[in-house]
PDB file of C-alpha atoms in Angstrom:
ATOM      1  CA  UNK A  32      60.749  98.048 -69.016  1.00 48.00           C
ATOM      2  CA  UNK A  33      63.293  98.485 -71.665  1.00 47.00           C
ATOM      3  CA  UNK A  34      65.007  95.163 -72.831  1.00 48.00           C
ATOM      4  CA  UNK A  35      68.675  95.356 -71.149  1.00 48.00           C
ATOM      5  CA  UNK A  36      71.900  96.509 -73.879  1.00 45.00           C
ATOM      6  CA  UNK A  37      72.993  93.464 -75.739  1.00 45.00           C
ATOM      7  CA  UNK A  38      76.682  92.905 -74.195  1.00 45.00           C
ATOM      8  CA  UNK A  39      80.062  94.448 -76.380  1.00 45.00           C
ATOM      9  CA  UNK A  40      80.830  91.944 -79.048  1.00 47.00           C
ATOM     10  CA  UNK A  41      84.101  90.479 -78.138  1.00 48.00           C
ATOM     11  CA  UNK A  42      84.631  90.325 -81.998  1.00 54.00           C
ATOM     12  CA  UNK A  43      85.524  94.172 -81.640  1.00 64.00           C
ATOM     13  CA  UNK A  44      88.518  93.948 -78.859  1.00 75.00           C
ATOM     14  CA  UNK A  45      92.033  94.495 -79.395  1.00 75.00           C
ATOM     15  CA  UNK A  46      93.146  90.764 -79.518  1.00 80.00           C
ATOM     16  CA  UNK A  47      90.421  89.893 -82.237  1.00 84.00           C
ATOM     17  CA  UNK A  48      91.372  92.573 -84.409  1.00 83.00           C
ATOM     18  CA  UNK A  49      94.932  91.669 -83.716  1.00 84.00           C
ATOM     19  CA  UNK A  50      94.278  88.200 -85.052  1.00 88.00           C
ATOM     20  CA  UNK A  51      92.104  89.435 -88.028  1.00 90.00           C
ATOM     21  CA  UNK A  52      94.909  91.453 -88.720  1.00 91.00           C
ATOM     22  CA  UNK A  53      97.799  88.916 -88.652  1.00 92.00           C
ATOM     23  CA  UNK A  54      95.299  86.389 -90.790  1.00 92.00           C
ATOM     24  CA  UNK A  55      95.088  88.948 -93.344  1.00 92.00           C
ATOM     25  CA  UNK A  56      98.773  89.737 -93.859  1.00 95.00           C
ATOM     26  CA  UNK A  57      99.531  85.766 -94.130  1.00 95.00           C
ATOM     27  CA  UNK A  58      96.632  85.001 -96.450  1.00 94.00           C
ATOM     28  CA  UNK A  59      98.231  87.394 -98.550  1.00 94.00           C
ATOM     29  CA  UNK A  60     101.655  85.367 -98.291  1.00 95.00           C
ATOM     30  CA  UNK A  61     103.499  87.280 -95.502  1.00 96.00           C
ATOM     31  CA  UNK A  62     104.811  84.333 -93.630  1.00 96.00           C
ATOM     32  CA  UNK A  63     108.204  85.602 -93.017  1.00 97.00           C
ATOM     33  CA  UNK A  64     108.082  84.749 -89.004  1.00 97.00           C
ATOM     34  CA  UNK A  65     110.345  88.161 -88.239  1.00 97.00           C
ATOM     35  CA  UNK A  66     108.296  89.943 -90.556  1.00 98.00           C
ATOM     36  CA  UNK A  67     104.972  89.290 -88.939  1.00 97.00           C
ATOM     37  CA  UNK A  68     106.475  89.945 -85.427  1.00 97.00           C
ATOM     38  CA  UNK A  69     107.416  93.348 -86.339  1.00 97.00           C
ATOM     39  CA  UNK A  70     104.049  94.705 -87.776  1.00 96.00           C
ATOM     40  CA  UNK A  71     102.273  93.066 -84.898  1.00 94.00           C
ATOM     41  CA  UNK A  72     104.185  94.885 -82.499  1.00 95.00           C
ATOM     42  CA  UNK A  73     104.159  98.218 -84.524  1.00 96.00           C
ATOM     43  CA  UNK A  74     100.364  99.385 -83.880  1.00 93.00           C
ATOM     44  CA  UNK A  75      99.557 101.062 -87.724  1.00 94.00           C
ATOM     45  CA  UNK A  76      96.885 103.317 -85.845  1.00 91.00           C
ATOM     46  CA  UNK A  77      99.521 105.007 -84.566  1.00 94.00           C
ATOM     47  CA  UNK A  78     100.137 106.577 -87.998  1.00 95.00           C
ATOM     48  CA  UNK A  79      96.377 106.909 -89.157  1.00 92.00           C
ATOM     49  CA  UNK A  80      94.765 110.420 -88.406  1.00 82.00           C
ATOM     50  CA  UNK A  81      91.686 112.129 -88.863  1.00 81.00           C
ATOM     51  CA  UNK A  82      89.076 110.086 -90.734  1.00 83.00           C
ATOM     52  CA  UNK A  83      89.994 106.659 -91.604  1.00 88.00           C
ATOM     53  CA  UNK A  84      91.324 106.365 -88.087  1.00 86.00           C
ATOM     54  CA  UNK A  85      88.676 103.794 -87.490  1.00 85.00           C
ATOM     55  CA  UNK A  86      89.844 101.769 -90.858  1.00 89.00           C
ATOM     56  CA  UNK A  87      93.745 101.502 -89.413  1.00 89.00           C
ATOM     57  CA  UNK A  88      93.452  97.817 -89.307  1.00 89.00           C
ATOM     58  CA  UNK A  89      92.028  97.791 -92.504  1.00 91.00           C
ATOM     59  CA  UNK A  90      93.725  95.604 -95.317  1.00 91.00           C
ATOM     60  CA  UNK A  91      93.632  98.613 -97.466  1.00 92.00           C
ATOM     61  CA  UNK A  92      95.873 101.991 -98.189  1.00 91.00           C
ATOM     62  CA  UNK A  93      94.434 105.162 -96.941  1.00 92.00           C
ATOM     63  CA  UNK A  94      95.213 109.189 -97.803  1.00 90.00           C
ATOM     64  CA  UNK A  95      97.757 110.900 -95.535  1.00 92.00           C
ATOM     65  CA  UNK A  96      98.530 114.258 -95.525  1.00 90.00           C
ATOM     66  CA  UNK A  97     100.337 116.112 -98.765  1.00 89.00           C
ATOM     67  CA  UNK A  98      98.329 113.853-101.169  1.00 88.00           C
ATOM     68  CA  UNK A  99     100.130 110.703-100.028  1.00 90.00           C
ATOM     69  CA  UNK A 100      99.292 106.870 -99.072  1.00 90.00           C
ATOM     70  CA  UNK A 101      99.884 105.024 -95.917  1.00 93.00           C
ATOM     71  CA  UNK A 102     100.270 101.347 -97.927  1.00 92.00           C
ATOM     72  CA  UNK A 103      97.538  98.625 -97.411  1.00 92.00           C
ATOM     73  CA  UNK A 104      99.190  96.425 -94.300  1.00 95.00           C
ATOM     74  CA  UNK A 105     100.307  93.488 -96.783  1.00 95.00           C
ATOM     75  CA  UNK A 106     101.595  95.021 -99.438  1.00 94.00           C
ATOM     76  CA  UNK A 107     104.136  96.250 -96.069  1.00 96.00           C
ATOM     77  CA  UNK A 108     104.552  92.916 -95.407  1.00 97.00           C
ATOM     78  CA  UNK A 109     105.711  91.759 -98.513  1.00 96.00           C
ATOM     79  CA  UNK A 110     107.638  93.980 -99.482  1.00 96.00           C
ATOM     80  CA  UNK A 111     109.551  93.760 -96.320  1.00 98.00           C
ATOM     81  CA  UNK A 112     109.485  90.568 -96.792  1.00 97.00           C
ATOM     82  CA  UNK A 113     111.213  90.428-100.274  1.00 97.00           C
ATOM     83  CA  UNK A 114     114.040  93.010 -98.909  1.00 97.00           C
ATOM     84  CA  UNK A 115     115.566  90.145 -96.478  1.00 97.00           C
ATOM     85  CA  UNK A 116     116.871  92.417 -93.798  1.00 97.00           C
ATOM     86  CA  UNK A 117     119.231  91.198 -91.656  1.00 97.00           C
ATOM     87  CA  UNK A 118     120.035  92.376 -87.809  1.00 97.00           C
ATOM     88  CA  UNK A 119     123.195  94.166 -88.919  1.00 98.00           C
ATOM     89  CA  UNK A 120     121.813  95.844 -92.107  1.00 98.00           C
ATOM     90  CA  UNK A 121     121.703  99.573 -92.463  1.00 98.00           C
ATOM     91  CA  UNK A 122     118.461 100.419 -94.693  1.00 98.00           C
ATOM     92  CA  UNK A 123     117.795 103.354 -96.905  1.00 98.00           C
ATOM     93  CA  UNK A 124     114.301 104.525 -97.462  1.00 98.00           C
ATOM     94  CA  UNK A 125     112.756 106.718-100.052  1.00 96.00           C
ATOM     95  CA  UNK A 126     109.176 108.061 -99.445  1.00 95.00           C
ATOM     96  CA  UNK A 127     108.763 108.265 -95.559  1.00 96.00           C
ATOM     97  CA  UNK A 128     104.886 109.134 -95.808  1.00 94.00           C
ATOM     98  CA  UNK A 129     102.974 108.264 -92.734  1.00 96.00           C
ATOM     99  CA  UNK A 130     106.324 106.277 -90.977  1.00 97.00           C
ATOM    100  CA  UNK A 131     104.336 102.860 -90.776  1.00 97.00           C
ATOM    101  CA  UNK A 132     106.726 101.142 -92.867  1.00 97.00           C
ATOM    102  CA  UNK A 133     109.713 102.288 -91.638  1.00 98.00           C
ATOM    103  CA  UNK A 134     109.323 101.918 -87.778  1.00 98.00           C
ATOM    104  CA  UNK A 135     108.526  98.150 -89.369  1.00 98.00           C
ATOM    105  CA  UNK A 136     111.446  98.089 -90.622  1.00 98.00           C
ATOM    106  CA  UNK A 137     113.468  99.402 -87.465  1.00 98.00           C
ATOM    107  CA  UNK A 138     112.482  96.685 -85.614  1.00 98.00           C
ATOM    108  CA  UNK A 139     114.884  94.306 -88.167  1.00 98.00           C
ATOM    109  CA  UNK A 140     117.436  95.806 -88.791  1.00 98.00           C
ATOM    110  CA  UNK A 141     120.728  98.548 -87.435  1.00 98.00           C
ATOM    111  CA  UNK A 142     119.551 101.519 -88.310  1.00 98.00           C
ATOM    112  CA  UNK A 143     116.963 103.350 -91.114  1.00 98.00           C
ATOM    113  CA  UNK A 144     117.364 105.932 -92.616  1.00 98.00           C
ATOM    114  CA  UNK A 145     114.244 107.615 -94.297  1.00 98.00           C
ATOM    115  CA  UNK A 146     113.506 110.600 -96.644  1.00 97.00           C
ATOM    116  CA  UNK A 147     110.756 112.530 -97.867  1.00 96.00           C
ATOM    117  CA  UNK A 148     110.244 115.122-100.351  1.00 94.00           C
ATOM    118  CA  UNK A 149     107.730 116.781 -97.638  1.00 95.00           C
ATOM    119  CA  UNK A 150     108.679 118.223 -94.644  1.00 96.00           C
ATOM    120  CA  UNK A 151     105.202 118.134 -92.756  1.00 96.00           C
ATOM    121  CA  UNK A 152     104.967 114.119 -93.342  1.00 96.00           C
ATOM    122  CA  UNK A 153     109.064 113.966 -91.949  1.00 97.00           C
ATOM    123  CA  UNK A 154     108.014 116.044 -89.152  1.00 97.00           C
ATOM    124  CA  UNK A 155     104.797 114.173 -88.193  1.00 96.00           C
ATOM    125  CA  UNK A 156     106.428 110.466 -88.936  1.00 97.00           C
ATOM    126  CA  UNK A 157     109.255 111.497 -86.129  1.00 98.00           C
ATOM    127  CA  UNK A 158     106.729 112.635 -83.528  1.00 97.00           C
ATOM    128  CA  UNK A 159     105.785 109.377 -83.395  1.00 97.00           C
ATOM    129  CA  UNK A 160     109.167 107.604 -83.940  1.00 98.00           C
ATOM    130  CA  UNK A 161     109.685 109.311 -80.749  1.00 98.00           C
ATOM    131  CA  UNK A 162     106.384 108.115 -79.391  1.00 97.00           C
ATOM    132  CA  UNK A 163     106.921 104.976 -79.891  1.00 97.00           C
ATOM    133  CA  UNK A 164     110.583 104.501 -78.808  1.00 97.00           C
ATOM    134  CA  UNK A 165     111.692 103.646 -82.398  1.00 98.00           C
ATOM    135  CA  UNK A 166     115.561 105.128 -81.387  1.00 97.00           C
ATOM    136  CA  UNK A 167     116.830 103.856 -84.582  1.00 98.00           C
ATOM    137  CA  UNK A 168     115.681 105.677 -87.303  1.00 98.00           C
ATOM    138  CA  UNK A 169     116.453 108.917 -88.704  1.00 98.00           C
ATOM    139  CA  UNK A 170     114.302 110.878 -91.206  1.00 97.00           C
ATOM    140  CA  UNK A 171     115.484 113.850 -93.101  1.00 96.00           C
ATOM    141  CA  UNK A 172     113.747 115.940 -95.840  1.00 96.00           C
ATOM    142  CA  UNK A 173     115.072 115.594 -98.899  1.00 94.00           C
ATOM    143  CA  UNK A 174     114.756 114.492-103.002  1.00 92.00           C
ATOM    144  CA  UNK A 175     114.757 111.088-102.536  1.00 92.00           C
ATOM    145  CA  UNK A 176     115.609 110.205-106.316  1.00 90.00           C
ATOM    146  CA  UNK A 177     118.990 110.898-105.392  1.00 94.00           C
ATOM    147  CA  UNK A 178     119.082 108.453-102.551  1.00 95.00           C
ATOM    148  CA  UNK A 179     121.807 110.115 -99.587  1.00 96.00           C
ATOM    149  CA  UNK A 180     124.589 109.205-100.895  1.00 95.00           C
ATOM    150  CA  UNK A 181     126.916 110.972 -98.477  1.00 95.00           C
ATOM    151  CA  UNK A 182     125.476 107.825 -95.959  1.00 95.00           C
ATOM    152  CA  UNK A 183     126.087 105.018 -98.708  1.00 96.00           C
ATOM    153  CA  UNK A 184     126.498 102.341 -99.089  1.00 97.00           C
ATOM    154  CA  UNK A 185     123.376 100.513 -98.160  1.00 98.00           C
ATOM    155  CA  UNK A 186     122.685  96.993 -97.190  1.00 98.00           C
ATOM    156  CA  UNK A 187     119.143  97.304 -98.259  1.00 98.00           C
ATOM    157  CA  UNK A 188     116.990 100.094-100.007  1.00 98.00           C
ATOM    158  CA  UNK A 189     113.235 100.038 -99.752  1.00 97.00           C
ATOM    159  CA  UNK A 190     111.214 102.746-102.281  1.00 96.00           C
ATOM    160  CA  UNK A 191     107.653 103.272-101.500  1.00 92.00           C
ATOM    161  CA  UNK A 192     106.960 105.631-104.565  1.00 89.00           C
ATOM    162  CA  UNK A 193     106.936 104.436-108.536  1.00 89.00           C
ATOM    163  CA  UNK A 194     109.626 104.989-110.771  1.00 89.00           C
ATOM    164  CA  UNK A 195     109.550 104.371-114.171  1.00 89.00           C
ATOM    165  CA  UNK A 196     112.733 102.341-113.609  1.00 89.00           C
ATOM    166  CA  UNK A 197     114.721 101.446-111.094  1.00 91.00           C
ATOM    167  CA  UNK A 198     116.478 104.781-110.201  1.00 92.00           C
ATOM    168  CA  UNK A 199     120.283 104.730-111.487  1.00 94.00           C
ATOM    169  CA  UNK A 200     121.741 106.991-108.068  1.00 95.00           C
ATOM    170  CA  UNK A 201     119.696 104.625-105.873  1.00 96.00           C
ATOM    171  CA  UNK A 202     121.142 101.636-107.867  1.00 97.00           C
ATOM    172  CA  UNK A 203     124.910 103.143-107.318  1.00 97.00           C
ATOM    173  CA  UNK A 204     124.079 103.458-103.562  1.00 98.00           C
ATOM    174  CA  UNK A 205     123.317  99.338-103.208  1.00 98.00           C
ATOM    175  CA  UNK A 206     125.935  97.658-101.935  1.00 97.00           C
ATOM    176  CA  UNK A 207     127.235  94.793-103.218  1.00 97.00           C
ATOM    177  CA  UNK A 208     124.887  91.490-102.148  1.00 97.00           C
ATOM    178  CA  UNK A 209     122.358  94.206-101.563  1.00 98.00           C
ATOM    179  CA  UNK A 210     118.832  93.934-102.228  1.00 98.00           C
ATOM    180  CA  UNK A 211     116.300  97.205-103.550  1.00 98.00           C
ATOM    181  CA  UNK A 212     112.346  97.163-103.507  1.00 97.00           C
ATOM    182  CA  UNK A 213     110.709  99.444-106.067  1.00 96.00           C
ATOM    183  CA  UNK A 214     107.768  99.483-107.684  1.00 93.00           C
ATOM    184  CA  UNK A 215     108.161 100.245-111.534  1.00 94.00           C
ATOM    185  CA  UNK A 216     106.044 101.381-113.911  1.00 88.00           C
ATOM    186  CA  UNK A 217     104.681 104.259-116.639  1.00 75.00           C
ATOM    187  CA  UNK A 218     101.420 103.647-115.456  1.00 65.00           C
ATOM    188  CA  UNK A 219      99.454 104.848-112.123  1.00 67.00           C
ATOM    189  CA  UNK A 220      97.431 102.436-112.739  1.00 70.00           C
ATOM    190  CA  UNK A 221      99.863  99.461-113.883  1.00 79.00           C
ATOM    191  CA  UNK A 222     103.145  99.206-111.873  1.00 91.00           C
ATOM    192  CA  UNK A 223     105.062  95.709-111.284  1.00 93.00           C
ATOM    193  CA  UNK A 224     106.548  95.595-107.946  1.00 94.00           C
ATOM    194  CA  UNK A 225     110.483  94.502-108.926  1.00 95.00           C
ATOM    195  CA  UNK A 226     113.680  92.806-106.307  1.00 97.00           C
ATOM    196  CA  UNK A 227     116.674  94.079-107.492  1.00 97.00           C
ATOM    197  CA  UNK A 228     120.122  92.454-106.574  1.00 98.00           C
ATOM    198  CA  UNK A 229     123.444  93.878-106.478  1.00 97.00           C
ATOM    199  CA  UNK A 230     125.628  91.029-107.887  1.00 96.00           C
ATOM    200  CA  UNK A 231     130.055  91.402-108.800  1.00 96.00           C
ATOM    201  CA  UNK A 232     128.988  91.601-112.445  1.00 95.00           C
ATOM    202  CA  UNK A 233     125.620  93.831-112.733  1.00 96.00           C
ATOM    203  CA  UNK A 234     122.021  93.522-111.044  1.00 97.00           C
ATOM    204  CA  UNK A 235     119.608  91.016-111.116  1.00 97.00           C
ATOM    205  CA  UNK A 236     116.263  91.797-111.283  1.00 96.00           C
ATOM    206  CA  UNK A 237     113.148  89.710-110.238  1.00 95.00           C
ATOM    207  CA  UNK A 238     109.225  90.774-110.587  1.00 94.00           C
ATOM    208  CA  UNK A 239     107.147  90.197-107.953  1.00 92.00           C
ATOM    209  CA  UNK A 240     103.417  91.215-108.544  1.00 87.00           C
ATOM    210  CA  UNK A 241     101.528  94.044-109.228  1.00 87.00           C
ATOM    211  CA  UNK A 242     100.835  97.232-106.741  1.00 88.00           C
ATOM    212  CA  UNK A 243      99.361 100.877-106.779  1.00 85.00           C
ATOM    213  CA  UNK A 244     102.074 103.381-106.127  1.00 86.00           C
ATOM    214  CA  UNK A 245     102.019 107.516-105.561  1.00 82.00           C
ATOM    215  CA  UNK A 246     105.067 108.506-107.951  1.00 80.00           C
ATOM    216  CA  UNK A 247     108.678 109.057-107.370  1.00 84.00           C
ATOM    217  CA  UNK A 248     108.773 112.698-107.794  1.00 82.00           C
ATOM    218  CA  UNK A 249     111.718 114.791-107.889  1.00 79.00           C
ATOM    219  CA  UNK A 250     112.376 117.834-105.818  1.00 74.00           C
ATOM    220  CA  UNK A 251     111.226 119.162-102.888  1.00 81.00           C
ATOM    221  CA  UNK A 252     107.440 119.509-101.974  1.00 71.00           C
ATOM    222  CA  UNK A 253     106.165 122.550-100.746  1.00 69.00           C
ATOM    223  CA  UNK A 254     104.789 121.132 -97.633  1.00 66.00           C
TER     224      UNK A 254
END
């Protein structure tokens, strides 16, 4: 007779990978309690196709469509962390890739809005805006290097693509007491992840640590 299955590991159920999850993001200093209430409600394999949908949980970035990244999980987490959003804030976004970070992102604030220089990505990254009942966010295709400036001011603008500085018509669109995430740097392989701060008399500008960006590109892609 053969010997009887060994039973399902209970290591591999939803609430273990849940809590693996969580661990991970506050190991890696997400300990905002807001913060980690929004990306444990927002379920990233929702915006992980094909593939590496079996890595979604995965501390680690992963290739979306038009030769973009979904970011790793707490690298998400900090930098929505270091933006500080409040209830009432109105958020701009530049680089909508997969959506992940922006339906995090809807859950604290008034409204996002989100951009992408691809059409497919805005297209797919709705579909499941809608899925998910995410009502507050609207995504439009567009160069984000200009920011939308017809919609600004904003409370808080969050760029998920590297610019070799801190964009000057996404700096005119921060209000003022607002806050802008952006990775900077020349380098794809060297980029410092910088807080900037709209103050009366300038910016102030704060480095955080190191991350791995796709660049801020300008113009439209042809996807």
């Amino acid at each position: 007779m053969a010997p009887a299955p060994p039973p399902d590991d209970p290591g591999d159920g939803p609430a273990e990978r849940q809590m693996r999850f969580l661990f991970a993001l506050r190991s890696h200093g997400v300990t905002d309690p807001r913060v980690l209430a929004a990306m444990e409600r927002i379920d990233r394999g929702a915006f992980v196709r094909g593939h590496f949908e079996d890595r979604a949980y995965d501390d680690t970035p992963l290739p979306i469509a038009c030769g973009q990244t979904i970011s790793q999980p707490s690298v998400v987490g900090l930098m929505t962390q270091a933006l500080n959003v409040g209830p009432r804030d109105v958020v701009l976004e530049i680089g909508t890739g997969s959506g992940y970070q922006a339906a995090v992102l809807s859950l604290l604030c008034r409204r996002v809005m989100t951009v992408d220089r691809h059409r497919r990505l805005v297209i797919e990254a709705e579909e499941v805006f809608r899925r998910l009942g995410l009502t507050n966010i609207t995504a439009r295709v567009a160069d984000g290097s200009f920011g939308l400036p017809e919609q600004a001011p904003f409370d808080r603008i969050m760029v998920t693509a590297a610019a070799e500085d801190p964009p000057g018509p996404l700096l005119s669109q921060l209000k003022v007491g607002g806050i802008m995430v952006v990775p900077v740097g020349q380098s794809d392989a060297v980029q410092t992840l910088i807080r900037v701060t709209r103050t009366e008399t300038g910016f102030a500008y704060d480095e955080m640590r190191q991350v791995r960006f796709v660049p801020l590109v300008e113009g439209l892609g042809q996807t």
